[in-house]
Short mmCIF file of C-alpha atoms and ligand atoms in Angstrom, two decimals:
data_model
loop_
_atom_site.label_atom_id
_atom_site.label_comp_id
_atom_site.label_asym_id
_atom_site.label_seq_id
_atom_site.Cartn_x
_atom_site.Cartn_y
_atom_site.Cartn_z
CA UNK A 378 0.00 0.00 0.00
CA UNK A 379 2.68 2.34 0.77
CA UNK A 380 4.26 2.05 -2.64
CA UNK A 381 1.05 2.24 -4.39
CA UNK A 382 0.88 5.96 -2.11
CA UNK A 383 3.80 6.82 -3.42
CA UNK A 384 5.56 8.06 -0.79
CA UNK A 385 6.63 4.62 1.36
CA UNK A 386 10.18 3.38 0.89
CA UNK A 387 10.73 -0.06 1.43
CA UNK A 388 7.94 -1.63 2.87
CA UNK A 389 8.68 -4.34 5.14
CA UNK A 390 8.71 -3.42 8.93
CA UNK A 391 12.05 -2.40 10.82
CA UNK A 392 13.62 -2.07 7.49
CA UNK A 393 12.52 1.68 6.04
CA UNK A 394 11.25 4.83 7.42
CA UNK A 395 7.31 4.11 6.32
CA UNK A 396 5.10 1.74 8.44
CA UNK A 397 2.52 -0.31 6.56
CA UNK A 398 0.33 2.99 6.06
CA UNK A 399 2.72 4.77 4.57
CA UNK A 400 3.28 7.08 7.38
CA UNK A 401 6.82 8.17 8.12
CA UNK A 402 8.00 7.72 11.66
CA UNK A 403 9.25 9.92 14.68
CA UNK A 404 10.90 8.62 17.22
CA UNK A 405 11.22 9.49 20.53
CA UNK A 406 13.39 8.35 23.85
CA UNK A 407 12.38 7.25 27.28
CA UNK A 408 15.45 7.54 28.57
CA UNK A 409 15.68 6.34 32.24
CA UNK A 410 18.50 6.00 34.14
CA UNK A 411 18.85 6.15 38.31
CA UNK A 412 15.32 5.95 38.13
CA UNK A 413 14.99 9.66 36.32
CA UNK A 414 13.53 10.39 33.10
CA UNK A 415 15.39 12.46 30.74
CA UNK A 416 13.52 15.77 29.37
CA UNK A 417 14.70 17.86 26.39
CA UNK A 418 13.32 21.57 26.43
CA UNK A 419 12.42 22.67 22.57
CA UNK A 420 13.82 26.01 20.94
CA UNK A 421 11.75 25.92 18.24
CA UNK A 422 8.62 26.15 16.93
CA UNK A 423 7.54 29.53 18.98
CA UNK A 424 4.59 27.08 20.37
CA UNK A 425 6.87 24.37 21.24
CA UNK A 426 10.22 26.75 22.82
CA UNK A 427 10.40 26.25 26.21
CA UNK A 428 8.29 23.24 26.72
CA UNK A 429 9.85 19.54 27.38
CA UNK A 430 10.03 16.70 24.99
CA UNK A 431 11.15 12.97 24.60
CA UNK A 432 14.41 13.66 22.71
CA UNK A 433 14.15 12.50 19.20
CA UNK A 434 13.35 12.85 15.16
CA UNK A 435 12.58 11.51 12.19
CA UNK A 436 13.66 8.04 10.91
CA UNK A 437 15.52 8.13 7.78
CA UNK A 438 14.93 6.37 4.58
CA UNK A 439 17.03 2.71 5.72
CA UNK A 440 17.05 3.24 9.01
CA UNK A 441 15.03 0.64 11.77
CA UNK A 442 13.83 2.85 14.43
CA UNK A 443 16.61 1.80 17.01
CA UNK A 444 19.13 2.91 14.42
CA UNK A 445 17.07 6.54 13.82
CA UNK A 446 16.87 6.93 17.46
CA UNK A 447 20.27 6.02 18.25
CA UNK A 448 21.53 8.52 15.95
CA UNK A 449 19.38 11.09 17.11
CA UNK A 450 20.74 11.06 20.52
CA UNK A 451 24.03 10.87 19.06
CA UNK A 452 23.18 14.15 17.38
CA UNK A 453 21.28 15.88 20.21
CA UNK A 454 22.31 15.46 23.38
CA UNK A 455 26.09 13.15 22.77
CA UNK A 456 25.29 10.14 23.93
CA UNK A 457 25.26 6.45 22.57
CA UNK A 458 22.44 4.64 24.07
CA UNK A 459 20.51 1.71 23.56
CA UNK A 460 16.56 1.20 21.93
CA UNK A 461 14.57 -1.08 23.27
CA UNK A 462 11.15 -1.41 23.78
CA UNK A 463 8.02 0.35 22.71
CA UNK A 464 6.25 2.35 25.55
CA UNK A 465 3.04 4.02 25.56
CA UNK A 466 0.14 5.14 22.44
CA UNK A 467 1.17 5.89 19.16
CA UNK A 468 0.42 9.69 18.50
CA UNK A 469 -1.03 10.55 14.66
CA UNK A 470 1.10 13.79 13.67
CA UNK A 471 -0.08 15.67 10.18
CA UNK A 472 2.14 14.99 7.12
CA UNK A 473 0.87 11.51 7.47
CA UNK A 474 3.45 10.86 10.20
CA UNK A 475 3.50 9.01 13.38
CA UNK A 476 5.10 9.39 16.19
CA UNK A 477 6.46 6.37 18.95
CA UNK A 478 8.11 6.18 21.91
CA UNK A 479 10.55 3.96 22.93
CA UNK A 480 12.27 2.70 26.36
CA UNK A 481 16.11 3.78 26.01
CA UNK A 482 19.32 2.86 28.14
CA UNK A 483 22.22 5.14 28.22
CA UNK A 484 25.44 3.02 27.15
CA UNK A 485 27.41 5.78 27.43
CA UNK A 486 28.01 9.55 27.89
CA UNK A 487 26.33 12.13 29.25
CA UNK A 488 23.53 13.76 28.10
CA UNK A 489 23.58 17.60 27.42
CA UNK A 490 21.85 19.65 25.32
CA UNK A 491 23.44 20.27 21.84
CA UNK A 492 19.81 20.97 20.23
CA UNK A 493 17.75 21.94 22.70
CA UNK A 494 18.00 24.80 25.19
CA UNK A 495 18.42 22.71 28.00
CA UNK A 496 17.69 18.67 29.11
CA UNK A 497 16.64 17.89 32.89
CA UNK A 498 16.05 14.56 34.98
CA UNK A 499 12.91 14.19 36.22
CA UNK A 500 11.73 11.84 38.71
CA UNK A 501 8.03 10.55 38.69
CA UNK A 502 6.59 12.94 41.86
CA UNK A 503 7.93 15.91 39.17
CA UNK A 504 6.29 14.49 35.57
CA UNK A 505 2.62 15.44 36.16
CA UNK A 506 3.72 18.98 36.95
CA UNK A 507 6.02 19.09 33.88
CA UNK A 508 5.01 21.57 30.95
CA UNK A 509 5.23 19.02 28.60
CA UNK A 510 5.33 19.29 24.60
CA UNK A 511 0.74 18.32 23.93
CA UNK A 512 1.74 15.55 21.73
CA UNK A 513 4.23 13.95 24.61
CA UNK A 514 1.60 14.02 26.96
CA UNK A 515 -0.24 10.80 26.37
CA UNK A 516 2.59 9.10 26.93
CA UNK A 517 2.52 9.67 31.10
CA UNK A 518 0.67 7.46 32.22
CA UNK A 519 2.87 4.78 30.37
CA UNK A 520 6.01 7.05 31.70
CA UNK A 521 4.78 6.74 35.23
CA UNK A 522 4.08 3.19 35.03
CA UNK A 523 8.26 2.90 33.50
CA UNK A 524 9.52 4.77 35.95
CA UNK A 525 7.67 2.79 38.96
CA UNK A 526 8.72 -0.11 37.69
CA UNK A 527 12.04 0.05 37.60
O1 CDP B 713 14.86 16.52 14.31
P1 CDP B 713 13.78 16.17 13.32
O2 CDP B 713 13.44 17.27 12.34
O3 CDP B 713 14.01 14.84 12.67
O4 CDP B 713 12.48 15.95 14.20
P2 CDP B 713 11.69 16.98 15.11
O5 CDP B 713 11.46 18.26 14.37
O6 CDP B 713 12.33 17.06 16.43
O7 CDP B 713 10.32 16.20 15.27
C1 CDP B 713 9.49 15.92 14.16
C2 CDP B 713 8.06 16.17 14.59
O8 CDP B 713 7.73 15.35 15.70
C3 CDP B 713 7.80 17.60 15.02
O9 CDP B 713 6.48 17.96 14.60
C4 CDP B 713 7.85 17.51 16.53
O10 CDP B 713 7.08 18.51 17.16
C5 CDP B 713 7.28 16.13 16.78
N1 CDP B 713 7.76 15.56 18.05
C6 CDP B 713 6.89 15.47 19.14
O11 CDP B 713 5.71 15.85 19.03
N2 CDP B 713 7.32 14.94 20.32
C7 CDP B 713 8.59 14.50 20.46
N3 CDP B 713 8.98 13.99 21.63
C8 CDP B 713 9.49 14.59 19.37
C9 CDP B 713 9.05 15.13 18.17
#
């Protein structure tokens, strides 16, 4: 279907940027480490500066998600880390993209902010009172339930 669209890539999931809808993916990281969850604060668009995010971006054309992700943490906050599972809903963005999160342990570095105006650790007591990015937000309950857990 996504080839008959026009605007899928390769198909098969895990292998190219388009799920079986055609929809391109963004990724985004649940980092937790000490029991903290790692925040990114947005500079841009003026609606989005100063609120918090799941640090992330767009898969590329041949990249799985873990690979996307992986590099975008490379790219924004200097880190190497490792994808793992998927956590939470799956938010519909326009452009016929979608956007996941996924659980993420840091391998190695540490994170700062090379994108974003700043990146915090938050605990779960703090995430509820967090001015979070709108689309981020139906991901806390899942978020609380990750950072109980562990
Ligand atoms: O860095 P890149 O251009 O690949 O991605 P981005 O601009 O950071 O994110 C792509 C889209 O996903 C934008 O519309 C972001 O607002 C959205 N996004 C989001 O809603 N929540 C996140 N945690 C990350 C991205």
């Amino acid at each position: 279907v996504a080839q008959q669209l026009g605007h899928g890539h390769d198909g098969p999931m895990g292998t190219g940027v388009s799920d079986r809808d055609g929809r391109r993916e963004v990724a985004a990281a649940a980092l937790v480490d000490s029991g903290r969850l790692l925040l990114a604060q947005r500079v841009s668009p003026p609606e989005l500066a100063g609120r918090w995010e799941l640090p992330g971006g767009k898969i590329e054309p041949g990249e799985t998600p873990a690979e996307g992700l992986s590099r975008e943490l490379r790219e924004e906050l200097g880190i190497e880390a490792v994808v793992g599972h998927r956590v939470g809903v799956e938010v519909p963005l326009p452009n016929e993209m979608v956007l996941r999160a996924y659980a993420v342990e840091l391998k190695s570095g540490v994170p700062v902010a090379l994108e974003h105006a700043a990146v915090r650790w938050v605990g779960v007591d703090e995430l509820a009172d967090v001015d979070l990015v709108p689309n981020d937000r139906a991901w806390v309950p899942a978020l609380v339930e990750l950072l109980t857990r562990g």
